[in-house]
Amino acid sequence: MKITVSSDLHLDLNHADVAEIITQQAHYLTRQEIDHYFFVGDAFNDFKQTSTYFAELQSQLPTTKVHYLAGNHDMLKGVTYEQLENLDDDLYFHNRFIDIPQTNWRIIGNNGWYDYSFSTYESNVEEVAQWKQAYWVDRPIVQPMNDPERMVIVLHQVEEALQQARSQQKQVILMTHFAPIREALPHPLIESARRQRMWEMTTAMLGSRHLGALLARFPEVKAVFYGHLHYAQPLITVGNIEYRNQAVGVRRKNSEDWKGKSLLDQWISHLYTKKIYFFQKNKKKHLQ
């Protein structure tokens, strides 16, 4: 059983020929004999385009099963909070899980969110919210609660899923969009108070340290995949959990993060593939 993971394609921002790249991706996934392809958010700045894209990709895949999460960019247009929580789409993976047959591996998906807890402004909820409405890309997103309250819902959903996995003696891989640990964040050199405030406001929107703390309570969690930071990172290990960011990112002039000659090349180079072995006689299952 082979699974592969990607995030942050940003097909519109990268000016992709969508029909062409779908065909190319389908060919690659089929040729590599991938059983499950997981995308952990940010395909378009419009959820309707995102869902259409994955439906078309799935239609061109004879054996690979597609699963996608919504990132904050996908949520900018074309979907409500209520729809994100209750979407009737077999490919959509938020607050859902799949079990890998003939193993005890369970893969859990949750879009995630942020609660300002990576920032020194964590307790200044109103001040951060005002800055967000003035400067941050997510300002068009409408939700029936503030950001920390939304993250509490996410934490409850994830904890419930992990408790269920524990009761059923599953080992867990978690897929989410936003950063779950502080170790994932970059550490820029900042020389002015104004820039420091701007950076603190930015980190407020990157994820939640409370998610990482929750995951640390569950030894069943072996690996976590996330995106959102727009650049792929090397493996980060915290405790017994492997954290990986497989973001494709946005191509910018003179960007050192963009290595591929094309969007397809960049996507392929940033894919991460795991092979999960089935039970065989008395041998134990494992990942590679």
Short mmCIF file of C-alpha atoms in Angstrom, two decimals:
data_model
loop_
_atom_site.label_atom_id
_atom_site.label_comp_id
_atom_site.label_asym_id
_atom_site.label_seq_id
_atom_site.Cartn_x
_atom_site.Cartn_y
_atom_site.Cartn_z
CA MET A 1 0.00 0.00 0.00
CA LYS A 2 1.51 3.34 -1.08
CA ILE A 3 0.26 6.74 0.04
CA THR A 4 1.59 10.09 -1.05
CA VAL A 5 1.09 13.57 0.39
CA SER A 6 1.23 17.12 -0.97
CA SER A 7 -0.04 20.60 -0.10
CA ASP A 8 -0.18 24.23 -1.22
CA LEU A 9 -0.34 23.83 -4.99
CA HIS A 10 -1.92 27.29 -5.42
CA LEU A 11 -2.90 26.51 -8.99
CA ASP A 12 -4.37 29.95 -9.63
CA LEU A 13 -1.49 31.91 -8.09
CA ASN A 14 0.95 29.72 -10.03
CA HIS A 15 -0.96 30.39 -13.30
CA ALA A 16 -1.38 26.69 -14.01
CA ASP A 17 -3.04 25.18 -17.04
CA VAL A 18 -5.40 23.20 -14.83
CA ALA A 19 -6.57 20.66 -17.41
CA GLU A 20 -2.99 19.91 -18.40
CA ILE A 21 -1.64 19.51 -14.89
CA ILE A 22 -4.53 17.26 -13.87
CA THR A 23 -3.66 14.92 -16.75
CA GLN A 24 0.03 15.04 -15.84
CA GLN A 25 -0.63 14.38 -12.16
CA ALA A 26 -3.00 11.51 -12.93
CA HIS A 27 -0.40 9.94 -15.19
CA TYR A 28 2.32 10.27 -12.54
CA LEU A 29 0.22 8.88 -9.68
CA THR A 30 -0.87 5.94 -11.82
CA ARG A 31 2.63 5.21 -13.04
CA GLN A 32 3.92 5.27 -9.45
CA GLU A 33 1.14 2.89 -8.39
CA ILE A 34 -0.06 5.20 -5.62
CA ASP A 35 -3.06 3.84 -3.72
CA HIS A 36 -4.02 7.02 -1.83
CA TYR A 37 -3.14 10.65 -2.65
CA PHE A 38 -3.66 13.12 0.19
CA PHE A 39 -3.68 16.88 -0.39
CA VAL A 40 -3.67 18.93 2.80
CA GLY A 41 -4.98 22.27 1.58
CA ASP A 42 -4.60 25.37 -0.63
CA ALA A 43 -5.34 24.38 -4.22
CA PHE A 44 -7.23 27.56 -5.27
CA ASN A 45 -8.55 30.78 -3.79
CA ASP A 46 -12.05 29.44 -4.40
CA PHE A 47 -13.47 26.26 -2.88
CA LYS A 48 -15.69 25.54 -5.88
CA GLN A 49 -12.61 25.43 -8.10
CA THR A 50 -10.85 23.25 -5.54
CA SER A 51 -13.64 20.67 -5.34
CA THR A 52 -14.03 20.64 -9.15
CA TYR A 53 -10.30 20.12 -9.59
CA PHE A 54 -10.16 17.11 -7.27
CA ALA A 55 -13.29 15.59 -8.80
CA GLU A 56 -11.69 15.80 -12.25
CA LEU A 57 -8.38 14.43 -10.97
CA GLN A 58 -10.19 11.49 -9.38
CA SER A 59 -12.06 10.81 -12.63
CA GLN A 60 -8.74 10.30 -14.41
CA LEU A 61 -7.30 7.92 -11.82
CA PRO A 62 -8.14 4.24 -12.39
CA THR A 63 -6.83 2.98 -9.04
CA THR A 64 -5.62 5.90 -6.87
CA LYS A 65 -8.08 7.31 -4.32
CA VAL A 66 -7.91 11.08 -3.77
CA HIS A 67 -8.47 12.81 -0.41
CA TYR A 68 -8.30 16.57 0.10
CA LEU A 69 -8.52 19.10 2.92
CA ALA A 70 -9.38 22.78 2.68
CA GLY A 71 -6.68 25.31 3.47
CA ASN A 72 -7.38 28.94 4.28
CA HIS A 73 -6.98 29.94 0.61
CA ASP A 74 -9.60 27.41 -0.47
CA MET A 75 -11.96 28.98 2.10
CA LEU A 76 -11.68 32.52 0.71
CA LYS A 77 -14.61 32.10 -1.69
CA GLY A 78 -17.33 29.68 -2.69
CA VAL A 79 -18.01 27.95 0.63
CA THR A 80 -19.45 28.67 4.07
CA TYR A 81 -18.21 27.49 7.46
CA GLU A 82 -21.27 25.24 7.76
CA GLN A 83 -20.56 23.67 4.38
CA LEU A 84 -16.92 23.06 5.33
CA GLU A 85 -18.10 21.16 8.40
CA ASN A 86 -20.79 19.12 6.65
CA LEU A 87 -19.75 18.72 3.01
CA ASP A 88 -21.21 15.74 1.14
CA ASP A 89 -18.15 14.89 -0.93
CA ASP A 90 -16.45 11.49 -0.71
CA LEU A 91 -13.07 13.05 -1.58
CA TYR A 92 -13.23 15.70 1.15
CA PHE A 93 -11.31 14.48 4.20
CA HIS A 94 -12.07 16.98 6.97
CA ASN A 95 -13.05 15.36 10.28
CA ARG A 96 -12.92 11.93 8.66
CA PHE A 97 -10.60 8.95 8.65
CA ILE A 98 -9.70 5.88 6.64
CA ASP A 99 -8.22 2.61 7.86
CA ILE A 100 -5.59 0.89 5.75
CA PRO A 101 -6.82 -2.69 5.19
CA GLN A 102 -4.84 -5.54 6.72
CA THR A 103 -2.93 -3.14 8.99
CA ASN A 104 -3.71 -1.27 12.17
CA TRP A 105 -2.98 2.13 10.57
CA ARG A 106 -5.61 4.86 10.61
CA ILE A 107 -5.24 8.14 8.69
CA ILE A 108 -7.20 11.04 10.20
CA GLY A 109 -7.93 14.31 8.41
CA ASN A 110 -8.84 17.73 9.82
CA ASN A 111 -8.56 21.12 8.12
CA GLY A 112 -7.32 22.69 11.36
CA TRP A 113 -7.22 26.42 12.15
CA TYR A 114 -5.27 28.91 14.28
CA ASP A 115 -5.70 30.50 17.68
CA TYR A 116 -2.81 33.03 17.91
CA SER A 117 -0.95 30.72 20.32
CA PHE A 118 2.34 30.94 18.38
CA SER A 119 2.34 34.69 19.02
CA THR A 120 3.15 36.82 22.05
CA TYR A 121 -0.22 38.46 21.33
CA GLU A 122 -2.13 35.25 22.10
CA SER A 123 -4.12 36.86 24.91
CA ASN A 124 -4.89 40.03 22.88
CA VAL A 125 -7.61 38.39 20.80
CA GLU A 126 -9.39 41.59 19.76
CA GLU A 127 -6.17 43.36 18.74
CA VAL A 128 -5.03 40.44 16.59
CA ALA A 129 -8.50 40.11 15.04
CA GLN A 130 -8.46 43.79 14.07
CA TRP A 131 -5.03 43.40 12.46
CA LYS A 132 -6.27 40.33 10.61
CA GLN A 133 -9.25 42.22 9.19
CA ALA A 134 -6.95 44.99 7.96
CA TYR A 135 -4.02 43.01 6.56
CA TRP A 136 -4.39 39.22 6.43
CA VAL A 137 -5.52 37.24 3.38
CA ASP A 138 -8.21 35.44 5.43
CA ARG A 139 -10.28 38.58 6.08
CA PRO A 140 -13.07 37.57 3.60
CA ILE A 141 -13.68 34.30 5.49
CA VAL A 142 -16.92 34.47 7.51
CA GLN A 143 -17.31 32.26 10.56
CA PRO A 144 -19.81 32.20 13.45
CA MET A 145 -17.10 32.48 16.13
CA ASN A 146 -13.67 34.02 16.65
CA ASP A 147 -10.46 32.23 15.73
CA PRO A 148 -9.55 30.81 19.17
CA GLU A 149 -13.11 29.51 19.51
CA ARG A 150 -12.87 27.87 16.09
CA MET A 151 -9.62 26.21 17.10
CA VAL A 152 -11.27 24.81 20.24
CA ILE A 153 -13.74 23.01 17.95
CA VAL A 154 -10.84 21.63 15.91
CA LEU A 155 -9.08 20.40 19.04
CA HIS A 156 -12.26 18.71 20.21
CA GLN A 157 -12.71 17.00 16.84
CA VAL A 158 -9.11 15.78 16.76
CA GLU A 159 -9.16 14.58 20.37
CA GLU A 160 -12.37 12.67 19.77
CA ALA A 161 -10.86 11.01 16.69
CA LEU A 162 -7.70 10.11 18.60
CA GLN A 163 -9.64 8.69 21.52
CA GLN A 164 -11.58 6.49 19.11
CA ALA A 165 -8.34 5.37 17.43
CA ARG A 166 -6.88 4.50 20.83
CA SER A 167 -9.92 2.48 21.83
CA GLN A 168 -9.60 0.52 18.59
CA GLN A 169 -5.83 0.06 18.98
CA LYS A 170 -4.94 2.00 15.85
CA GLN A 171 -1.68 3.70 14.98
CA VAL A 172 -2.34 7.16 13.55
CA ILE A 173 -1.17 9.42 10.76
CA LEU A 174 -2.76 12.89 10.99
CA MET A 175 -3.33 15.17 7.98
CA THR A 176 -4.00 18.86 8.63
CA HIS A 177 -3.35 22.19 6.93
CA PHE A 178 -2.03 24.55 9.61
CA ALA A 179 1.21 24.28 11.55
CA PRO A 180 0.82 22.11 14.67
CA ILE A 181 4.13 22.83 16.41
CA ARG A 182 6.25 25.92 17.09
CA GLU A 183 9.33 24.10 15.77
CA ALA A 184 7.82 24.33 12.28
CA LEU A 185 7.93 28.14 12.22
CA PRO A 186 10.81 30.07 10.63
CA HIS A 187 12.97 32.31 12.81
CA PRO A 188 13.73 35.49 10.85
CA LEU A 189 16.15 38.14 12.06
CA ILE A 190 14.04 41.20 12.93
CA GLU A 191 15.66 44.55 13.62
CA SER A 192 12.79 46.89 14.49
CA ALA A 193 9.85 46.94 16.90
CA ARG A 194 7.45 47.61 14.03
CA ARG A 195 8.63 44.58 12.08
CA GLN A 196 8.59 42.48 15.23
CA ARG A 197 4.92 43.36 15.79
CA MET A 198 4.15 42.49 12.17
CA TRP A 199 5.88 39.14 12.55
CA GLU A 200 4.02 38.37 15.79
CA MET A 201 0.73 39.11 14.07
CA THR A 202 1.70 36.85 11.18
CA THR A 203 2.68 33.94 13.43
CA ALA A 204 -0.70 34.29 15.14
CA MET A 205 -2.30 32.98 11.91
CA LEU A 206 0.05 30.07 11.27
CA GLY A 207 -1.51 27.40 13.48
CA SER A 208 -1.76 26.32 17.09
CA ARG A 209 0.74 25.07 19.65
CA HIS A 210 -2.22 23.48 21.44
CA LEU A 211 -2.62 20.98 18.61
CA GLY A 212 0.95 19.80 19.04
CA ALA A 213 0.41 19.50 22.80
CA LEU A 214 -2.71 17.41 22.18
CA LEU A 215 -0.91 15.10 19.76
CA ALA A 216 1.92 14.59 22.25
CA ARG A 217 -0.60 13.02 24.65
CA PHE A 218 -1.31 10.21 22.20
CA PRO A 219 1.57 7.79 21.54
CA GLU A 220 -0.66 6.29 18.86
CA VAL A 221 0.23 9.29 16.64
CA LYS A 222 3.32 8.42 14.61
CA ALA A 223 3.30 11.00 11.80
CA VAL A 224 1.71 14.38 11.04
CA PHE A 225 1.52 16.08 7.65
CA TYR A 226 0.70 19.80 7.31
CA GLY A 227 1.19 22.71 4.90
CA HIS A 228 0.30 26.43 5.04
CA LEU A 229 3.87 27.77 5.35
CA HIS A 230 4.38 27.73 1.54
CA TYR A 231 7.72 25.98 1.62
CA ALA A 232 8.67 22.36 2.17
CA GLN A 233 10.65 21.65 5.30
CA PRO A 234 12.95 18.83 6.35
CA LEU A 235 11.67 16.25 8.77
CA ILE A 236 10.99 17.58 12.28
CA THR A 237 10.77 15.03 15.07
CA VAL A 238 9.17 16.02 18.37
CA GLY A 239 8.96 13.21 20.89
CA ASN A 240 8.00 10.14 18.89
CA ILE A 241 6.09 12.04 16.19
CA GLU A 242 7.41 12.85 12.72
CA TYR A 243 6.18 16.19 11.34
CA ARG A 244 6.42 16.85 7.60
CA ASN A 245 5.45 19.82 5.42
CA GLN A 246 5.19 18.95 1.71
CA ALA A 247 4.12 22.39 0.42
CA VAL A 248 4.65 23.18 -3.26
CA GLY A 249 4.35 26.92 -2.63
CA VAL A 250 4.00 29.94 -4.89
CA ARG A 251 6.56 30.61 -7.59
CA ARG A 252 8.17 34.01 -7.13
CA LYS A 253 11.05 35.66 -8.92
CA ASN A 254 14.44 34.62 -7.52
CA SER A 255 12.78 32.36 -4.93
CA GLU A 256 15.21 29.85 -3.42
CA ASP A 257 12.30 27.65 -2.34
CA TRP A 258 11.29 26.90 -5.94
CA LYS A 259 13.59 24.26 -7.42
CA GLY A 260 11.46 22.74 -10.19
CA LYS A 261 11.50 23.94 -13.79
CA SER A 262 7.71 23.66 -13.92
CA LEU A 263 4.82 23.39 -11.48
CA LEU A 264 4.65 19.66 -12.21
CA ASP A 265 8.36 19.26 -11.43
CA GLN A 266 7.94 21.22 -8.20
CA TRP A 267 4.93 19.10 -7.21
CA ILE A 268 6.76 15.83 -7.90
CA SER A 269 9.87 16.93 -6.02
CA HIS A 270 7.79 17.89 -2.97
CA LEU A 271 5.64 14.76 -2.83
CA TYR A 272 6.28 12.47 0.12
CA THR A 273 5.50 8.79 -0.30
CA LYS A 274 5.05 6.23 2.44
CA LYS A 275 4.79 2.51 1.89
CA ILE A 276 2.61 0.74 4.44
CA TYR A 277 3.04 -3.01 4.59
CA PHE A 278 0.15 -5.39 5.14
CA PHE A 279 0.18 -8.08 7.78
CA GLN A 280 2.08 -11.07 6.45
CA LYS A 281 1.99 -14.28 8.46
CA ASN A 282 3.61 -13.41 11.78
CA LYS A 283 5.39 -10.29 10.58
CA LYS A 284 4.36 -6.93 12.01
CA LYS A 285 3.18 -4.04 9.88
CA HIS A 286 5.39 -1.00 9.47
CA LEU A 287 5.97 2.16 7.49
CA GLN A 288 8.90 3.01 5.34
#
